Coordinates of C-alpha atoms in Angstrom, one line a residue:
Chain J
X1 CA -3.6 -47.3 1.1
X2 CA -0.6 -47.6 3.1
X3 CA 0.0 -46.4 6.7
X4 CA 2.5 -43.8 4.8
X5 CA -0.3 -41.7 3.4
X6 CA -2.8 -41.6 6.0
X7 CA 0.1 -40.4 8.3
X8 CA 0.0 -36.5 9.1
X9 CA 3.1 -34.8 8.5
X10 CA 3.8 -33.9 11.9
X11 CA 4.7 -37.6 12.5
X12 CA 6.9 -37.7 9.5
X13 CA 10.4 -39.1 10.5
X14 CA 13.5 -38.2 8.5
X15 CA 15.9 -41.2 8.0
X16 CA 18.1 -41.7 10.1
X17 CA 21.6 -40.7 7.8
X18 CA 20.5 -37.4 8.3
X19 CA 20.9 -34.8 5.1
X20 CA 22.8 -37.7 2.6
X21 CA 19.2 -39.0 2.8
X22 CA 16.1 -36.8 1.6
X23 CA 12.9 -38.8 2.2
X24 CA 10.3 -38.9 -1.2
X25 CA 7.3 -37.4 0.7
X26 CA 8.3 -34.0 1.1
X27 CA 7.8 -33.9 -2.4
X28 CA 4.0 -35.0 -2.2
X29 CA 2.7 -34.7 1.7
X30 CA 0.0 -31.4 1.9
X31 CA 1.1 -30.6 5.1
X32 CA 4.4 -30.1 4.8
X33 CA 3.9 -28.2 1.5
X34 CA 1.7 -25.9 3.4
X35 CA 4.1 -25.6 6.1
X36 CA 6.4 -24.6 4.0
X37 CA 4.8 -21.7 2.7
X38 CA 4.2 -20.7 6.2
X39 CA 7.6 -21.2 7.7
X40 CA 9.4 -19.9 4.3
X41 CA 7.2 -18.0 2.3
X42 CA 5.1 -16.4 4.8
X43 CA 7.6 -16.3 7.3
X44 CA 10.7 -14.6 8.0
X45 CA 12.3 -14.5 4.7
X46 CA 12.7 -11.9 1.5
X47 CA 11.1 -13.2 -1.2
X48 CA 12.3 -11.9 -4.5
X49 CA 9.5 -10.2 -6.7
X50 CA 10.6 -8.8 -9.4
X51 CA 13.6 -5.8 -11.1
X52 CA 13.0 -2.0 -11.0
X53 CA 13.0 -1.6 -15.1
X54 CA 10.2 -3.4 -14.5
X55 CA 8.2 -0.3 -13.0
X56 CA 10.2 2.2 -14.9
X57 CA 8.3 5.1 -14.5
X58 CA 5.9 6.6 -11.8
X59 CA 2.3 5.4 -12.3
X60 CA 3.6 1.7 -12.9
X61 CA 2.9 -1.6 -11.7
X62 CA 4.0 -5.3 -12.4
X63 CA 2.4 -8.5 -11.0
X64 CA 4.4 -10.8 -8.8
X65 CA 3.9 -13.4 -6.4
X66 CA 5.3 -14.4 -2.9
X67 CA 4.5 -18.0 -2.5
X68 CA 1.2 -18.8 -3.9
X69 CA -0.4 -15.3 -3.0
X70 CA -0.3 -13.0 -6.0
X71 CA 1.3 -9.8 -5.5
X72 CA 1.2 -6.1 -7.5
X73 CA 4.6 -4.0 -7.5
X74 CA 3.6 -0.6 -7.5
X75 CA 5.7 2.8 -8.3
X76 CA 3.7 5.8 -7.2
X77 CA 3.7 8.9 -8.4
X78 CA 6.4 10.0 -6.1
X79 CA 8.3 7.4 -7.6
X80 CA 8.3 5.1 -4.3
X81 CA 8.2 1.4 -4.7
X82 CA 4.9 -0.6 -3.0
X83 CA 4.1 -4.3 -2.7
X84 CA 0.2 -4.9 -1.7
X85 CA -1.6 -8.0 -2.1
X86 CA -3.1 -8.6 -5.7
X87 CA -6.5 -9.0 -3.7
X88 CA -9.0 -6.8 -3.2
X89 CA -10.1 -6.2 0.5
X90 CA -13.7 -6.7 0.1
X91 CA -14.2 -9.8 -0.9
X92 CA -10.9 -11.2 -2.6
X93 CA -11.0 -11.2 -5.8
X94 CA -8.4 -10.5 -8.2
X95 CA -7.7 -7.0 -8.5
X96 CA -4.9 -6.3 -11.3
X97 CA -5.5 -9.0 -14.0
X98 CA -2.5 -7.5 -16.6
X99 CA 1.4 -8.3 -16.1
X100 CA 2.7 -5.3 -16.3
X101 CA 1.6 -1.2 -17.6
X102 CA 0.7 1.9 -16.4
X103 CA -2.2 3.4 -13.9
X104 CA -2.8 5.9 -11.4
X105 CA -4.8 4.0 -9.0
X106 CA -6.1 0.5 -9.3
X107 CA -10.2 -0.8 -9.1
X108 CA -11.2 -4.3 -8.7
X109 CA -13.5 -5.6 -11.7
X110 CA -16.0 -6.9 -9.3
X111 CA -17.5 -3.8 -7.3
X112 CA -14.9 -1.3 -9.0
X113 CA -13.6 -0.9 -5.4
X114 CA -10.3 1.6 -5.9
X115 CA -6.9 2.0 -4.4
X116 CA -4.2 4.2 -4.8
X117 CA -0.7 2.8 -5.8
X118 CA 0.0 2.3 -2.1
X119 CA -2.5 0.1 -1.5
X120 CA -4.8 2.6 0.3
X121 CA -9.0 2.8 -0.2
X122 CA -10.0 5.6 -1.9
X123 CA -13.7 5.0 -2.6
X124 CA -16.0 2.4 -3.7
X125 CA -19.3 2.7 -5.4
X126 CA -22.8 3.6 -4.0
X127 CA -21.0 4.3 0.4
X128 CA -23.9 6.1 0.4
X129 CA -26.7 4.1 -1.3
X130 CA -29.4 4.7 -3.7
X131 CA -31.6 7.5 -3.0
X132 CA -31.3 7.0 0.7
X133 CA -31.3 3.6 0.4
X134 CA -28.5 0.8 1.0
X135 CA -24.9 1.6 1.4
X136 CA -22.1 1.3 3.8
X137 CA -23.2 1.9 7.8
X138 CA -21.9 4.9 8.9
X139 CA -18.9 3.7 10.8
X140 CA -17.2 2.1 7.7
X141 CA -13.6 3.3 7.9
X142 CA -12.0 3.6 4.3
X143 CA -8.5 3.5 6.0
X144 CA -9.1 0.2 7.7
X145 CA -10.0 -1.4 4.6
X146 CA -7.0 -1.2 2.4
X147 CA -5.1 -3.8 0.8
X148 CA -2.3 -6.1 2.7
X149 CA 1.0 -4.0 2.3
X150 CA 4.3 -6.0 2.8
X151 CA 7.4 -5.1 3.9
X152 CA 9.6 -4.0 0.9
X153 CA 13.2 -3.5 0.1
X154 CA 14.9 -2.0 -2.8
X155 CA 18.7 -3.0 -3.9
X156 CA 20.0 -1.9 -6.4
X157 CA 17.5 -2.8 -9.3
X158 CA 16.2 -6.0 -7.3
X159 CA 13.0 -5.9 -5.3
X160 CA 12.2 -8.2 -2.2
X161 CA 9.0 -8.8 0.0
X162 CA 8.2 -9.9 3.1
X163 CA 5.1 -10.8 5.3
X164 CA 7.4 -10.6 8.5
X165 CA 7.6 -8.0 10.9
X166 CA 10.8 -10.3 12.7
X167 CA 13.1 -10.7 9.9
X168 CA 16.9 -9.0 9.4
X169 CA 17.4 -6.4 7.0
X170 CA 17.7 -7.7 3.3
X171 CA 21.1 -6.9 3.5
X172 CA 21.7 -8.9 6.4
X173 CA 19.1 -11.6 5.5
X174 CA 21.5 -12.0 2.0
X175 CA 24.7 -12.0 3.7
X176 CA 28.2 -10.1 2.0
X177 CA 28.8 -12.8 -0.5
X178 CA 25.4 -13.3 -1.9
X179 CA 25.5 -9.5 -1.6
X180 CA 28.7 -8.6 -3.5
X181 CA 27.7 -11.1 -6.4
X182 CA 24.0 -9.4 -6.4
X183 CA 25.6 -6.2 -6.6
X184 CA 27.6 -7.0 -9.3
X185 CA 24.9 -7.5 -12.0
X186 CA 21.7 -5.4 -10.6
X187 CA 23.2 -2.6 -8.6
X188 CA 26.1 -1.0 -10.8
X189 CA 24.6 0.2 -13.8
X190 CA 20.9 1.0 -14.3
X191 CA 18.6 -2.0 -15.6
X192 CA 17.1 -3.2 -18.9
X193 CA 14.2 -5.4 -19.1
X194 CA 14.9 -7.6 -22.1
X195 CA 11.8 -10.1 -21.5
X196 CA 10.7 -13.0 -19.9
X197 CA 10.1 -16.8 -20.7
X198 CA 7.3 -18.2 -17.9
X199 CA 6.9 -21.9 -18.1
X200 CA 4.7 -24.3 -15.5
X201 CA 7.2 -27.5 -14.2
X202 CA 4.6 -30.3 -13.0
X203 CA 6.6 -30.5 -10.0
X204 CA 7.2 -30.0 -6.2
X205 CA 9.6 -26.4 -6.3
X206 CA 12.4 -28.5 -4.3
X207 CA 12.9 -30.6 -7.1
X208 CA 14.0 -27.7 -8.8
X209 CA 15.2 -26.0 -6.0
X210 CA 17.6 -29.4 -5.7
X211 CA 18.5 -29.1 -9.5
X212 CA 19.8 -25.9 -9.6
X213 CA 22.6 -26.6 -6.3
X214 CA 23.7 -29.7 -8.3
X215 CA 26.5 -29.1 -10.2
X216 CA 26.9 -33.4 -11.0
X217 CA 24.2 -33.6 -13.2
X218 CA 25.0 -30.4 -15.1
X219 CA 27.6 -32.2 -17.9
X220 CA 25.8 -35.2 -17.6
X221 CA 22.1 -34.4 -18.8
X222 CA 23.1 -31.5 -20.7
X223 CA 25.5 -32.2 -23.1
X224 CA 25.5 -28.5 -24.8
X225 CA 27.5 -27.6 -21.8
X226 CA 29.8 -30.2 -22.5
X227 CA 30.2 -29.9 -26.0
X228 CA 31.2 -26.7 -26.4
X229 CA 33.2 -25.9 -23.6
X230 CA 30.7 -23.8 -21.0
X231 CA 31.3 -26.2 -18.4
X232 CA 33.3 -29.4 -17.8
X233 CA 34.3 -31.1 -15.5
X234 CA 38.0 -30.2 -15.8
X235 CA 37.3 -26.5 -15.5
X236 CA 37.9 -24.6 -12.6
X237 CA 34.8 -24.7 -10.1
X238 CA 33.5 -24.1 -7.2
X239 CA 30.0 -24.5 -4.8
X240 CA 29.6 -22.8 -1.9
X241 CA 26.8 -23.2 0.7
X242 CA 26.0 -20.1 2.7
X243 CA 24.1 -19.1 6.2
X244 CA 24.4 -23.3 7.2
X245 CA 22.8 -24.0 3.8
X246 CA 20.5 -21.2 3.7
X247 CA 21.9 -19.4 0.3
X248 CA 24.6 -20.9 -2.0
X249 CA 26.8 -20.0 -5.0
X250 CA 28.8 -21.4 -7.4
X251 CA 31.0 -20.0 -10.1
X252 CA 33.7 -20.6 -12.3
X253 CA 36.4 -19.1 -14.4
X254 CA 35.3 -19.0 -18.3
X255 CA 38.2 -20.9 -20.0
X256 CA 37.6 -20.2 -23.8
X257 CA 40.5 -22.5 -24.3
X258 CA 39.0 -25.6 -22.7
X259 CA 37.0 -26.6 -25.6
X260 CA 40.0 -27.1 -27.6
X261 CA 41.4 -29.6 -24.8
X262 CA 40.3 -33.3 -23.9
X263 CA 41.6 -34.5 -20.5
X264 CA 40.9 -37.8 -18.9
X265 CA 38.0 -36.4 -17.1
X266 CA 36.1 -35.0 -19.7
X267 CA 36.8 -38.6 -22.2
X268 CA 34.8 -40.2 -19.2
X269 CA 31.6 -38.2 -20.2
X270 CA 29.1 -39.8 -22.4
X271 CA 27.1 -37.4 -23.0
X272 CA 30.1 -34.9 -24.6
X273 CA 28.9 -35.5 -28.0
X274 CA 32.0 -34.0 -29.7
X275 CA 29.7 -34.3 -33.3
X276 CA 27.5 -32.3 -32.0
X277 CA 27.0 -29.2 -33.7
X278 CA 25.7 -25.2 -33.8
X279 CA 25.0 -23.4 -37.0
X280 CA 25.5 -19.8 -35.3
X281 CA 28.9 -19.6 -33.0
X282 CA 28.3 -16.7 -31.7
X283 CA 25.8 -18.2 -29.0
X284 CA 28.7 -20.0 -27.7
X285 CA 32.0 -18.2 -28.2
X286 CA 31.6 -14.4 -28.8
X287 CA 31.8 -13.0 -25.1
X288 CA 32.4 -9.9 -23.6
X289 CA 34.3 -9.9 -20.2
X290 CA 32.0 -7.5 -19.2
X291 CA 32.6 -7.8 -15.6
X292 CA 36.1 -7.9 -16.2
X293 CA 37.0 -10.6 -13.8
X294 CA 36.3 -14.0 -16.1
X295 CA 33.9 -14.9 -14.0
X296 CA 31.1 -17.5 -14.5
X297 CA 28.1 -18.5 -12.0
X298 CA 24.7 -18.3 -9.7
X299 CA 23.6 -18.5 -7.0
X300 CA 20.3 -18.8 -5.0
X301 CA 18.8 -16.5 -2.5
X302 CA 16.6 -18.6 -0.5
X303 CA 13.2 -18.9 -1.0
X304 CA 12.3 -17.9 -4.2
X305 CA 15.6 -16.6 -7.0
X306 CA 18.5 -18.4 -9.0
X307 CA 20.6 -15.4 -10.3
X308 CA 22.6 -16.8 -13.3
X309 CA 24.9 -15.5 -15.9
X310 CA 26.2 -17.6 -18.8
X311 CA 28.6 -15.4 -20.9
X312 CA 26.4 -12.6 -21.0
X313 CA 23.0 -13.9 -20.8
X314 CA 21.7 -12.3 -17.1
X315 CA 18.8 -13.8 -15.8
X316 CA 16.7 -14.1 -12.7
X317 CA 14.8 -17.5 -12.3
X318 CA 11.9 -17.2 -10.0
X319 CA 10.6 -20.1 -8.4
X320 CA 7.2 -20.0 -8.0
X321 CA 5.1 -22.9 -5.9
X322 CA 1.5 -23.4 -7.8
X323 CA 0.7 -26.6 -5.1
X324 CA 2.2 -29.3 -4.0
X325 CA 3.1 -30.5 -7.2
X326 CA 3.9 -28.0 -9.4
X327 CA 5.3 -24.5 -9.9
X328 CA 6.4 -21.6 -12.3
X329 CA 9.5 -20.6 -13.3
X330 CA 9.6 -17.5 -14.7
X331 CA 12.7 -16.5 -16.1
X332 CA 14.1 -12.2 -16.5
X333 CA 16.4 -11.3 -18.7
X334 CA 18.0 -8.1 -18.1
X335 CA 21.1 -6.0 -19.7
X336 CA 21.6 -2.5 -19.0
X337 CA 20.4 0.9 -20.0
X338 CA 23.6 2.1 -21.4
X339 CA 24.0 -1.2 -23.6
X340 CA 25.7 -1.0 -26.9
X341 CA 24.0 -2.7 -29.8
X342 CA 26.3 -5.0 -30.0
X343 CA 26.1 -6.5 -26.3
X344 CA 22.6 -6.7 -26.7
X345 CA 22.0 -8.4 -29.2
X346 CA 24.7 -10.9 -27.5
X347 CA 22.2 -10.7 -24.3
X348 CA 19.7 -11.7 -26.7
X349 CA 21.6 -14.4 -28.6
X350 CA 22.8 -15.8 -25.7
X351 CA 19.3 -16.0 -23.9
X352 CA 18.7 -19.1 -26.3
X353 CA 20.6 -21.5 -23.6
X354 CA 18.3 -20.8 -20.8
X355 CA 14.4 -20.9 -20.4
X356 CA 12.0 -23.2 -21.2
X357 CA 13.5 -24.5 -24.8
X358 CA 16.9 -23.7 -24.2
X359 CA 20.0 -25.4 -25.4
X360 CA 21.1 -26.3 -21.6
X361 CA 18.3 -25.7 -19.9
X362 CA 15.3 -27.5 -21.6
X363 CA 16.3 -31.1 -19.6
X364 CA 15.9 -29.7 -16.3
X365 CA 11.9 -29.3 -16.1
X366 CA 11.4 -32.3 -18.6
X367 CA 12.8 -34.7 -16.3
X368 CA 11.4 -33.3 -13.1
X369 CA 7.8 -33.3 -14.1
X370 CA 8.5 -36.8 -15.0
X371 CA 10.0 -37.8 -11.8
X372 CA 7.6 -35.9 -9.9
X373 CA 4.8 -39.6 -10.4
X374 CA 7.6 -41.4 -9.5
X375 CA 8.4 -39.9 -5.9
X376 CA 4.4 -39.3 -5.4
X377 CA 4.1 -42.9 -6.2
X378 CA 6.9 -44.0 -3.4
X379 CA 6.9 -41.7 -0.3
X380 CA 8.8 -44.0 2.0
X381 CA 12.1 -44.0 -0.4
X382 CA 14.7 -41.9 -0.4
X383 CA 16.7 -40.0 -2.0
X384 CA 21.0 -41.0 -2.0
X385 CA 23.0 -37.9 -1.3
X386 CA 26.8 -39.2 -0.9
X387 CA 28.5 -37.5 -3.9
X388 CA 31.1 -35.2 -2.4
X389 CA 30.7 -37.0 1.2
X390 CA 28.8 -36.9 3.5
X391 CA 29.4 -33.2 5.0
X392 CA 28.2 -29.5 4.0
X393 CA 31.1 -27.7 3.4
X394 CA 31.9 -25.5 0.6
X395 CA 33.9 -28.0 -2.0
X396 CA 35.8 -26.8 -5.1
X397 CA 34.4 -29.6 -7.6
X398 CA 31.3 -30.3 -9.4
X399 CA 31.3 -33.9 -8.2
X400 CA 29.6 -33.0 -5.1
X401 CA 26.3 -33.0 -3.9
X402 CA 27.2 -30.6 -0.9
X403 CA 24.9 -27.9 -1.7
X404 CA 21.9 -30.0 -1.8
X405 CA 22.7 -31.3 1.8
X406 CA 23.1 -28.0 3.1
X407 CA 19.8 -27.1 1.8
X408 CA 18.6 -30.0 3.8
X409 CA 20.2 -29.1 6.9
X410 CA 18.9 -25.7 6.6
X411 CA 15.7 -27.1 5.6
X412 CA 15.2 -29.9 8.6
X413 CA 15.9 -26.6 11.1
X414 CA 13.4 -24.9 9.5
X415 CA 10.9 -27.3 9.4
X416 CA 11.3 -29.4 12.8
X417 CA 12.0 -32.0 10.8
Chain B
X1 CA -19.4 27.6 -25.1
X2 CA -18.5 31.3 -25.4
X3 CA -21.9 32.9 -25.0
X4 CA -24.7 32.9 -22.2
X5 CA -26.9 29.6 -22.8
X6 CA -30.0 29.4 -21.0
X7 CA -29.8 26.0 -19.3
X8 CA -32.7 25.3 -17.2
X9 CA -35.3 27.3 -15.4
X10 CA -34.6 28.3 -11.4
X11 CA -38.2 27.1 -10.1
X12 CA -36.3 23.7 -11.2
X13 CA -33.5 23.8 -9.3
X14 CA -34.0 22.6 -5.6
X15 CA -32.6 23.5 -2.7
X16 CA -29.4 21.0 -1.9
X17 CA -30.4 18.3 -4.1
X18 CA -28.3 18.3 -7.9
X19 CA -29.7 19.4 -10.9
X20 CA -28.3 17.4 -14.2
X21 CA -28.6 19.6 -17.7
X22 CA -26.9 19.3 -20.4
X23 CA -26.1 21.6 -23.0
X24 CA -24.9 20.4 -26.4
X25 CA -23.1 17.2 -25.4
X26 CA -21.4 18.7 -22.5
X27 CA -23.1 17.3 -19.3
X28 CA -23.7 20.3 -16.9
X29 CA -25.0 20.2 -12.9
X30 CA -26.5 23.2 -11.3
X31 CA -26.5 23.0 -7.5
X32 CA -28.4 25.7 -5.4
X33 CA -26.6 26.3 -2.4
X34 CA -27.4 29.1 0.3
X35 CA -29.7 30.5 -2.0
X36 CA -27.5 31.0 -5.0
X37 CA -27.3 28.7 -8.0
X38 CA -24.0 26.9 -8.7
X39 CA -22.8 25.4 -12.5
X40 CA -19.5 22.3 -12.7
X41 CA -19.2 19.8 -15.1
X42 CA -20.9 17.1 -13.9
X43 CA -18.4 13.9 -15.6
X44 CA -16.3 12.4 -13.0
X45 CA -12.9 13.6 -14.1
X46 CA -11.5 9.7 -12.5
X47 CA -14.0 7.3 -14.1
X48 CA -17.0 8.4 -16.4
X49 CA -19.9 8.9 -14.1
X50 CA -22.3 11.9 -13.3
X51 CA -21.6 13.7 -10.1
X52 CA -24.9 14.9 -9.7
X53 CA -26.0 11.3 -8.8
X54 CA -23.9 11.5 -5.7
X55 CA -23.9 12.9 -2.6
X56 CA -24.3 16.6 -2.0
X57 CA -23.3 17.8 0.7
X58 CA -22.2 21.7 2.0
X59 CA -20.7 23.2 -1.1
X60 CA -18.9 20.3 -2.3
X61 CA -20.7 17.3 -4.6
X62 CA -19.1 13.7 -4.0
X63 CA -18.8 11.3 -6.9
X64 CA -21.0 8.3 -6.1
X65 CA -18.5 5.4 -7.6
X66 CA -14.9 6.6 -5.5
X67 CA -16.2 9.8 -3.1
X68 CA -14.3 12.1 -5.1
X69 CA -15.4 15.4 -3.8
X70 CA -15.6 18.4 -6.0
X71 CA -16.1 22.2 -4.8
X72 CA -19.2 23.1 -6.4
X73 CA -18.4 27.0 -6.8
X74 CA -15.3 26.8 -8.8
X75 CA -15.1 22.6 -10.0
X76 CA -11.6 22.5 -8.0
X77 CA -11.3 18.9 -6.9
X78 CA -10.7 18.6 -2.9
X79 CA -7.8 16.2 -2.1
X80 CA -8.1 12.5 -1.2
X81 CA -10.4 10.5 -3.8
X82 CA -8.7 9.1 -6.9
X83 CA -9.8 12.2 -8.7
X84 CA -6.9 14.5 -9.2
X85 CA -8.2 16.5 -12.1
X86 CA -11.3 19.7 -11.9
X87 CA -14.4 19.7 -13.6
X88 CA -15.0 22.8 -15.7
X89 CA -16.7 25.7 -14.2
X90 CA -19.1 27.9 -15.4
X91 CA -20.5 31.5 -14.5
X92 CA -24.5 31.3 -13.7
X93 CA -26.5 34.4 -14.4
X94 CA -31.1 34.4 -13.1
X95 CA -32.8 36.4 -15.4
X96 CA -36.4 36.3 -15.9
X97 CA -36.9 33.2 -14.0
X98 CA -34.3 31.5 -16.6
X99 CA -30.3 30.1 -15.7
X100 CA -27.9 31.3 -18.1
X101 CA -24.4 29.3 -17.8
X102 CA -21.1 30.2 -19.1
X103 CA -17.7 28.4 -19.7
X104 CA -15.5 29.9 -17.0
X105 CA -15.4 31.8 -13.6

């Protein structure tokens, strides 16, 4: 065993060339997983949890997490929205063991304690005994013996969570940019839940974290995008790191003409496989501007979302830590309630790109749960973060590995590291 | 239930502790409070349970799984248990020693 691994975390040194170096073990070390759920997760952030078309209707719930504690997103009969613990306050077990549906009030399996939607106790078998016998002492208070309620916030048709009393409004906490491109798909136009692929990624969240604020390897590992024209290398782009790293976006301007075009740039690509071919076009080139402003992107909301839109595919990846070295992502799809047949089934059509099997996206979790060994296996190297320079600014190219640094510098803040 | 049934006899019906009957599937408890006899349904109207095995208590019976509490004159359901439906009432007649119940107030 090496000196590396019976180190504790709190003696973990970062390298000394600050964020263009990311050292392996935060990828495998306990500690700083667990302090990471604490400091993030726990701590003064809004966690994402899930879309209101999701609890359509009064008497509705959906289950959620926030880090690795499951969650249940209630709407009461009043039609408020409530996030509790998915834990029953007696003695922890699971209370609400289906995704989503439809209840007034909500009993554990185990002792068939029951709450109402807001996470209040409103009775529990045999207070009083058996024939005189047994039961709760006297002084047992029902309204001290509730489920854990977290902070929530409604915008638009997203939902957020937080275990902190401290931290900003969501609208502050997201910032006007992040806020103005949120806007812009959940808060315009009512929501339509369209469905959900859920997949488990053997490894550490950051990796995909990492993946999804680098552009570089986008037109390199996933030569769909190349070949038929979603995103090159010559198109228009740009990454943007927000709140010193905390959120970022990137987006670019659909060209439906670039496909058409070679430049030098996009003949130094391998992987553009210009043989490569799709039976049904439509996936790729029937779009509908229906934003009307061209516009192409994501962008991450810090801890737990990547928002993306590709043509007309909306979806909402949640990243969701299941220990040290794994997690779930478990993708939304959503359109909107006053859809037209024909942009739904586009929504639909188009949804084959992303999630677990999809055209562009199936590469990304295949080669992190394989790289996940490799950085377990080697906690002292580190990671080579120098494409784009060494800085954090915002950078209008996809040769840059600027957002990923900002993360970093966000993150070593954060951490104390 | 549109007529008088006889239901139980009164010599059976304690003071403040529940009587369960029954009375052609339809579960039934009679409850003698302050000297008069009482008649509800006696099937939780939040999970399927008999009221009359919980606690009795002034003129109300609570529901032994979730403390639903019931009004055991008229079957209203008092506010604050996961209950938020009555239990049928019934009209109670003594004649000849014998209860008589019937489906209403």
């Amino acid at each position: 065993m090496s000196d590396t691994t019976l180190r504790n975390a709190t003696d973990r040194v970062w390298p000394e060339d600050g964020v263009t170096r990311v050292p392996a073990w935060i990828y495998s070390d306990p500690e700083i997983y667990a302090k990471e759920l604490k400091v993030f997760h726990y701590g003064k952030t809004w966690n994402f949890v899930g879309l209101d078309c999701e609890v359509p209707e009064p008497n509705s719930f959906k289950r959620s997490w926030v880090g690795e504690r499951p969650v249940i997103i209630t709407r009461d009969a009043e039609g408020e929205i409530h996030v509790v613990e998915n834990r029953c306050a007696h003695r922890g077990s699971l209370l609400c063991w289906k995704n989503r549906g439809q209840a007034k009030d909500i009993t554990c399996p185990y002792h068939h304690w029951t709450y109402n939607l807001s996470g209040d106790l409103m009775g529990l078998p045999f207070l009083r005994g058996v024939q005189g016998k047994g039961g709760m002492p006297r002084d047992f208070d029902k309204s001290k013996n509730g489920l854990t309620k977290l902070r929530v916030a409604v915008r638009g048709g997203s939902i957020w969570a937080t275990y902190s009393d401290e931290v900003a409004p969501l609208e502050e906490y997201l910032g006007p940019e992040i806020l103005m491109r949120l806007d812009r798909l959940v808060s315009r136009r009512p929501l339509r839940l369209l469905g959900y692929s859920r997949q488990i990624v053997e490894s550490n969240w950051k990796l995909y974290w990492e993946n999804s604020r680098d552009p570089y390897h986008a037109t390199l590992m996933h030569p769909f995008l190349s070949t038929f024209g979603i995103l090159r290398t010559d198109g228009d782009y740009h990454s943007v790191p927000l709140q010193e790293g905390r959120h970022e976006y990137t987006y670019s301007q659909y060209d439906p003409e670039l496909k058409n075009k070679t430049s030098e740039a996009s003949k130094q690509i391998k992987s553009i496989h210009s043989d490569l071919e799709v039976k049904d076009k439509e996936v790729v080139s029937s779009v509908v501007d229906e934003f009307k402003d061209g516009m192409m992107g994501a962008f991450q909301v810090f801890p737990t979302i990547l928002v993306q839109q590709y043509f007309n595919c909306l979806v909402v990846r949640h990243v969701i830590p299941k220990g040290v070295g794994a997690h779930e992502l478990s993708w939304t799809y959503f359109g909107y309630a006053d859809d037209d047949e024909t942009i739904n089934r586009l929504r639909l059509k188009q949804s084959n790109l992303v999630g677990p099997a999809g055209f562009v996206s199936l590469e990304d979790s295949e080669v992190l749960s394989l790289m996940q060994p490799v950085v377990e296996s080697c906690p002292d190297s580190v990671q080579v973060l120098e494409m784009g320079g060494h800085g954090t600014e915002a950078q209008s190219t996809m040769m840059t590995e600027t957002l990923i640094r900002a993360f970093y510098d966000f993150y070593r803040r954060e951490m104390g590291l | 239930m549109s007529d008088w049934v006889r239901i139980a006899d009164a010599s059976e019906i304690a003071d403040d502790e529940p009587f369960a009957s029954e009375w052609n599937g339809e579960a039934i408890a009679l409850y003698r409070h302050e000297g008069e006899i009482f008649a509800i349904g006696d099937i939780c109207t939040h999970e399927h349970v008999r009221l009359s095995d919980g606690w009795f208590e002034g003129d109300r019976i609570e529901c032994p799984l979730h403390q639903s509490c019931f009004e055991i004159r008229t079957g209203k359901v008092i506010e604050g248990g996961p209950a938020s439906e009555d239990v049928a009432s019934y009209q109670v007649k003594v004649e000849d020693g014998a209860v008589f119940v019937k489906r209403g107030i």
